[in-house]
Amino acid sequence: MNEDEAALHARVWEYVRRHDCYLKGWDWANRREGSEKSDGSDCRNVVRDSPGPNRQEAPPATEDQTTSEGRTKGDGRTTKPTQGSEAEVDAEADAQWDAGDMACGDLVLELRRRIQAVKPGERLRLTARDPAAPEDIPAWCGLTRHLLIEADHPSYLIQRKEN
Amino acid sequence: MSGKFCVSLTHAKDDTDKATVAFVVANAALGSDQETVVFLSTEGVRLAVKGYADDIHEDGFAPLGELMKNFGESGGTIYVCSPCFKKRDLDENALITGAKIVGGAKVVEFLVGGAPSLSY
């Protein structure tokens, strides 16, 4: 593209601020980076889709293992998007966990550990493919008093309770 | 809600399916912030001996040794029936971490406040 970086940044910001969905992601990134820009701009690095002639390729995204069927299998690691990766930024969550096919006691025991790892009031995006999850996750939230913000199987957004 | 939960287990290698599912459910209770006790009696007491559960692995579940370890490390308690343990000449010095030899009164004390209980 060979565009001046400041001009590119200004152009990107101008586009982002007119689209609510992108603005949410931008605000989240600013909070993460500790930006104090009150008008919402900044967000320190503008990531290009393809490298210029003098740039190296961005490192591959950190991903969970994939089964031969092409499904993602949780391996217990928390996935976080890396700069330049194709992983989506979840503007609604402070942490993400793909539980894959974990179920029943294994699932909720590890879920309890994961929710305790975020701060009170913060949100965890859970992906749980267990067919019982649509029943179990709301039941678990009821028992533990963590808030179920969203439930759209296999995706669940859970907010850690304040106390 | 009492906030407590008890799983009573009376099997070991004589029924590895029940032995495994009991700890899966116990972990579900513990993971749901319930103070959880697994009460081992009759054949179930054998699970409280170090190494005994190491070769139990039911299809579709994590190995039983791992389930029991996770249960203990996450704050679960295992009560082991004293007379059942003695009857089988098992070694009190070879108990797994977190298991306690108890009598009936201790189990009753836990349950009498209204703890729900499942039996396997």
Short mmCIF file of C-alpha atoms in Angstrom, two decimals:
data_model
loop_
_atom_site.label_atom_id
_atom_site.label_comp_id
_atom_site.label_asym_id
_atom_site.label_seq_id
_atom_site.Cartn_x
_atom_site.Cartn_y
_atom_site.Cartn_z
CA MET A 1 0.00 0.00 0.00
CA ASN A 2 2.99 2.33 0.71
CA GLU A 3 0.73 4.76 2.55
CA ASP A 4 2.08 7.01 5.26
CA GLU A 5 1.39 5.28 8.57
CA ALA A 6 -0.19 8.32 10.23
CA ALA A 7 -2.51 8.81 7.26
CA LEU A 8 -3.43 5.14 7.29
CA HIS A 9 -4.15 5.28 11.01
CA ALA A 10 -6.36 8.34 10.54
CA ARG A 11 -8.21 6.67 7.69
CA VAL A 12 -8.77 3.46 9.69
CA TRP A 13 -9.94 5.38 12.74
CA GLU A 14 -12.34 7.42 10.62
CA TYR A 15 -13.87 4.17 9.29
CA VAL A 16 -13.98 2.45 12.69
CA ARG A 17 -15.68 5.29 14.52
CA ARG A 18 -18.60 5.18 12.07
CA HIS A 19 -19.28 1.46 12.65
CA ASP A 20 -20.49 0.39 16.11
CA CYS A 21 -19.27 -3.16 15.87
CA TYR A 22 -15.71 -2.14 14.97
CA LEU A 23 -15.81 0.66 17.54
CA LYS A 24 -16.48 -1.87 20.31
CA GLY A 25 -13.42 -3.84 19.29
CA TRP A 26 -11.36 -0.65 19.06
CA ASP A 27 -12.45 0.49 22.54
CA TRP A 28 -11.57 -2.90 23.94
CA ALA A 29 -8.14 -2.72 22.33
CA ASN A 30 -7.59 0.76 23.75
CA ARG A 31 -8.47 -0.46 27.24
CA ARG A 32 -6.08 -3.37 26.85
CA GLU A 33 -3.29 -1.09 25.65
CA GLY A 34 -3.91 1.47 28.38
CA SER A 35 -4.69 4.24 25.90
CA GLU A 36 -5.92 7.45 27.49
CA LYS A 37 -7.35 8.94 24.31
CA SER A 38 -10.74 10.29 25.37
CA ASP A 39 -11.99 10.56 21.79
CA GLY A 40 -11.34 6.83 21.25
CA SER A 41 -8.57 7.13 18.69
CA ASP A 42 -4.98 5.92 19.33
CA CYS A 43 -4.91 2.23 19.57
CA ARG A 44 -1.34 2.05 19.02
CA ASN A 45 -0.63 -0.27 16.15
CA VAL A 46 -2.40 -0.41 12.85
CA VAL A 47 -2.03 -3.97 11.56
CA ARG A 48 -1.79 -4.37 7.81
CA ASP A 49 -3.49 -7.32 6.09
CA SER A 50 -0.49 -8.18 4.00
CA PRO A 51 3.16 -7.38 4.58
CA GLY A 52 4.87 -4.68 2.56
CA PRO A 53 8.04 -5.41 0.62
CA ASN A 54 10.30 -4.74 3.64
CA ARG A 55 8.19 -6.49 6.32
CA GLN A 56 8.23 -10.07 7.55
CA GLU A 57 5.12 -12.24 7.72
CA ALA A 58 3.15 -11.92 10.96
CA PRO A 59 3.63 -14.94 13.26
CA PRO A 60 0.99 -17.64 12.98
CA ALA A 61 -1.99 -17.35 15.31
CA THR A 62 -1.92 -19.32 18.55
CA GLU A 63 -4.65 -21.95 18.10
CA ASP A 64 -5.95 -25.01 19.88
CA GLN A 65 -5.36 -28.38 18.28
CA THR A 66 -7.71 -29.39 15.50
CA THR A 67 -9.14 -32.85 15.12
CA SER A 68 -9.09 -34.72 11.83
CA GLU A 69 -12.76 -33.80 11.46
CA GLY A 70 -11.76 -30.18 11.49
CA ARG A 71 -13.34 -29.39 14.88
CA THR A 72 -11.46 -27.54 17.51
CA LYS A 73 -10.67 -29.68 20.53
CA GLY A 74 -10.09 -27.91 23.82
CA ASP A 75 -6.74 -28.75 25.27
CA GLY A 76 -7.15 -26.70 28.39
CA ARG A 77 -5.26 -23.68 27.09
CA THR A 78 -6.85 -20.27 27.03
CA THR A 79 -6.75 -18.88 23.49
CA LYS A 80 -5.90 -15.23 23.06
CA PRO A 81 -5.66 -13.52 19.68
CA THR A 82 -2.16 -12.50 18.64
CA GLN A 83 -1.42 -9.42 16.59
CA GLY A 84 -1.72 -10.13 12.90
CA SER A 85 -3.63 -13.39 13.50
CA GLU A 86 -6.94 -14.31 11.97
CA ALA A 87 -8.46 -15.05 15.43
CA GLU A 88 -11.39 -12.77 16.15
CA VAL A 89 -11.19 -10.29 18.98
CA ASP A 90 -14.10 -10.76 21.33
CA ALA A 91 -14.85 -7.23 22.44
CA GLU A 92 -17.28 -8.54 25.05
CA ALA A 93 -14.88 -10.83 26.91
CA ASP A 94 -11.76 -10.40 29.00
CA ALA A 95 -10.76 -14.03 28.56
CA GLN A 96 -11.70 -16.92 26.31
CA TRP A 97 -11.71 -20.67 26.77
CA ASP A 98 -12.54 -23.34 24.22
CA ALA A 99 -13.63 -26.38 26.24
CA GLY A 100 -14.12 -28.46 23.10
CA ASP A 101 -16.08 -31.61 23.95
CA MET A 102 -15.45 -31.54 27.72
CA ALA A 103 -18.59 -32.43 29.63
CA CYS A 104 -20.20 -32.83 33.02
CA GLY A 105 -17.86 -32.68 36.01
CA ASP A 106 -14.72 -32.16 33.96
CA LEU A 107 -16.26 -29.15 32.25
CA VAL A 108 -17.62 -27.33 35.29
CA LEU A 109 -14.63 -28.09 37.49
CA GLU A 110 -12.30 -26.51 34.94
CA LEU A 111 -14.84 -23.72 34.29
CA ARG A 112 -14.78 -22.83 37.96
CA ARG A 113 -10.99 -22.55 37.80
CA ARG A 114 -11.15 -20.40 34.67
CA ILE A 115 -13.74 -17.99 36.04
CA GLN A 116 -11.72 -17.60 39.22
CA ALA A 117 -8.75 -16.59 37.06
CA VAL A 118 -10.54 -13.45 35.82
CA LYS A 119 -11.22 -10.51 38.07
CA PRO A 120 -14.63 -9.97 39.70
CA GLY A 121 -16.88 -8.30 37.15
CA GLU A 122 -14.81 -9.50 34.18
CA ARG A 123 -16.19 -11.78 31.50
CA LEU A 124 -15.18 -15.15 30.16
CA ARG A 125 -16.20 -16.36 26.70
CA LEU A 126 -16.75 -20.10 26.90
CA THR A 127 -17.08 -22.39 23.90
CA ALA A 128 -18.53 -25.73 24.98
CA ARG A 129 -19.72 -28.27 22.42
CA ASP A 130 -21.10 -30.81 24.92
CA PRO A 131 -24.77 -31.36 23.96
CA ALA A 132 -25.71 -30.96 27.63
CA ALA A 133 -24.12 -27.51 27.88
CA PRO A 134 -27.34 -25.61 27.06
CA GLU A 135 -28.77 -27.08 30.27
CA ASP A 136 -25.65 -27.37 32.39
CA ILE A 137 -24.17 -23.92 31.93
CA PRO A 138 -27.32 -22.03 33.04
CA ALA A 139 -27.66 -24.47 35.96
CA TRP A 140 -24.04 -23.92 36.92
CA CYS A 141 -24.46 -20.16 36.78
CA GLY A 142 -27.54 -20.41 38.98
CA LEU A 143 -25.66 -22.43 41.56
CA THR A 144 -22.49 -20.34 41.57
CA ARG A 145 -24.18 -16.94 41.10
CA HIS A 146 -21.93 -15.98 38.21
CA LEU A 147 -23.94 -14.11 35.58
CA LEU A 148 -24.84 -15.74 32.30
CA ILE A 149 -24.76 -12.75 29.96
CA GLU A 150 -25.22 -14.64 26.68
CA ALA A 151 -26.06 -18.21 25.77
CA ASP A 152 -25.90 -19.14 22.09
CA HIS A 153 -24.66 -22.73 22.02
CA PRO A 154 -21.80 -23.49 21.81
CA SER A 155 -20.87 -19.96 22.86
CA TYR A 156 -21.52 -18.65 26.38
CA LEU A 157 -20.53 -15.33 27.91
CA ILE A 158 -20.18 -15.51 31.70
CA GLN A 159 -19.43 -12.63 34.04
CA ARG A 160 -17.65 -13.40 37.29
CA LYS A 161 -19.68 -12.31 40.31
CA GLU A 162 -18.40 -9.39 42.34
CA ASN A 163 -17.79 -11.31 45.58
CA MET B 1 -29.91 -24.64 49.12
CA SER B 2 -27.60 -26.26 51.67
CA GLY B 3 -24.41 -25.71 49.64
CA LYS B 4 -23.36 -29.28 50.41
CA PHE B 5 -23.40 -32.44 48.35
CA CYS B 6 -22.60 -36.06 49.14
CA VAL B 7 -21.77 -38.88 46.75
CA SER B 8 -21.90 -42.31 48.28
CA LEU B 9 -19.84 -44.93 46.42
CA THR B 10 -19.84 -48.65 47.19
CA HIS B 11 -17.90 -49.95 44.18
CA ALA B 12 -14.34 -50.15 42.95
CA LYS B 13 -12.97 -52.62 40.39
CA ASP B 14 -16.10 -54.69 40.81
CA ASP B 15 -17.94 -51.96 38.89
CA THR B 16 -15.57 -49.46 37.32
CA ASP B 17 -18.42 -47.71 35.52
CA LYS B 18 -20.11 -46.71 38.77
CA ALA B 19 -16.80 -45.91 40.43
CA THR B 20 -15.95 -43.52 37.58
CA VAL B 21 -19.33 -41.86 37.22
CA ALA B 22 -19.46 -41.23 40.98
CA PHE B 23 -16.35 -39.08 40.76
CA VAL B 24 -17.50 -37.34 37.59
CA VAL B 25 -20.66 -36.26 39.41
CA ALA B 26 -18.69 -35.37 42.54
CA ASN B 27 -16.54 -33.09 40.41
CA ALA B 28 -19.66 -31.56 38.90
CA ALA B 29 -20.91 -30.76 42.40
CA LEU B 30 -17.56 -29.35 43.46
CA GLY B 31 -17.30 -27.36 40.25
CA SER B 32 -20.70 -25.90 41.07
CA ASP B 33 -19.36 -24.52 44.35
CA GLN B 34 -20.93 -27.19 46.55
CA GLU B 35 -18.97 -28.43 49.54
CA THR B 36 -18.65 -32.02 48.36
CA VAL B 37 -17.87 -35.26 50.15
CA VAL B 38 -17.39 -38.63 48.50
CA PHE B 39 -18.19 -41.31 51.05
CA LEU B 40 -16.51 -44.63 50.24
CA SER B 41 -17.91 -47.75 51.84
CA THR B 42 -17.93 -51.54 51.24
CA GLU B 43 -15.88 -52.23 48.09
CA GLY B 44 -15.52 -48.51 47.45
CA VAL B 45 -12.96 -48.18 50.24
CA ARG B 46 -10.35 -49.88 48.04
CA LEU B 47 -10.19 -46.70 45.93
CA ALA B 48 -8.71 -44.88 48.90
CA VAL B 49 -5.52 -46.94 48.71
CA LYS B 50 -2.65 -45.36 46.76
CA GLY B 51 -2.19 -46.82 43.30
CA TYR B 52 -5.36 -48.92 43.33
CA ALA B 53 -7.31 -46.70 40.89
CA ASP B 54 -4.37 -46.15 38.53
CA ASP B 55 -5.49 -48.73 35.97
CA ILE B 56 -9.19 -47.84 35.93
CA HIS B 57 -10.17 -45.96 32.78
CA GLU B 58 -13.69 -46.13 31.43
CA ASP B 59 -14.39 -45.26 27.79
CA GLY B 60 -15.65 -41.72 27.42
CA PHE B 61 -14.26 -40.51 30.73
CA ALA B 62 -10.97 -39.32 32.09
CA PRO B 63 -8.99 -42.00 34.00
CA LEU B 64 -10.39 -42.51 37.49
CA GLY B 65 -7.07 -41.67 39.10
CA GLU B 66 -7.13 -38.31 37.39
CA LEU B 67 -10.75 -37.65 38.40
CA MET B 68 -9.92 -38.43 42.01
CA LYS B 69 -6.80 -36.27 41.94
CA ASN B 70 -8.74 -33.34 40.46
CA PHE B 71 -11.41 -33.82 43.10
CA GLY B 72 -8.91 -33.69 45.93
CA GLU B 73 -6.91 -30.79 44.52
CA SER B 74 -10.04 -28.73 43.97
CA GLY B 75 -11.13 -29.01 47.60
CA GLY B 76 -13.20 -32.19 47.66
CA THR B 77 -13.16 -34.47 50.69
CA ILE B 78 -13.13 -38.27 50.70
CA TYR B 79 -14.51 -40.08 53.72
CA VAL B 80 -13.54 -43.74 54.03
CA CYS B 81 -15.67 -46.07 56.10
CA SER B 82 -13.54 -47.35 58.96
CA PRO B 83 -15.08 -50.81 59.54
CA CYS B 84 -15.21 -51.51 55.78
CA PHE B 85 -11.54 -50.56 55.51
CA LYS B 86 -10.50 -52.77 58.42
CA LYS B 87 -12.58 -55.71 57.22
CA ARG B 88 -10.58 -55.74 54.00
CA ASP B 89 -7.23 -55.55 55.79
CA LEU B 90 -6.23 -52.42 53.93
CA ASP B 91 -3.26 -50.27 54.95
CA GLU B 92 -4.14 -47.06 56.74
CA ASN B 93 -0.68 -45.75 55.97
CA ALA B 94 -1.31 -46.05 52.24
CA LEU B 95 -4.27 -43.68 51.97
CA ILE B 96 -4.48 -41.28 49.04
CA THR B 97 -4.06 -37.59 49.84
CA GLY B 98 -7.27 -36.05 51.13
CA ALA B 99 -8.92 -39.29 52.26
CA LYS B 100 -9.94 -39.63 55.89
CA ILE B 101 -10.94 -42.74 57.75
CA VAL B 102 -14.21 -41.90 59.48
CA GLY B 103 -17.04 -43.53 61.31
CA GLY B 104 -20.74 -43.18 60.77
CA ALA B 105 -21.07 -40.12 62.99
CA LYS B 106 -18.90 -38.04 60.70
CA VAL B 107 -21.02 -38.91 57.68
CA VAL B 108 -24.20 -38.22 59.61
CA GLU B 109 -22.80 -34.90 60.79
CA PHE B 110 -22.27 -33.86 57.16
CA LEU B 111 -25.69 -35.04 56.01
CA VAL B 112 -27.87 -34.03 58.92
CA GLY B 113 -27.89 -30.36 57.94
CA GLY B 114 -29.75 -31.34 54.75
CA ALA B 115 -27.08 -32.25 52.19
CA PRO B 116 -28.43 -33.88 49.03
CA SER B 117 -26.83 -37.24 48.29
CA LEU B 118 -26.43 -39.56 45.32
CA SER B 119 -25.44 -43.21 45.62
CA TYR B 120 -23.46 -45.39 43.25
#
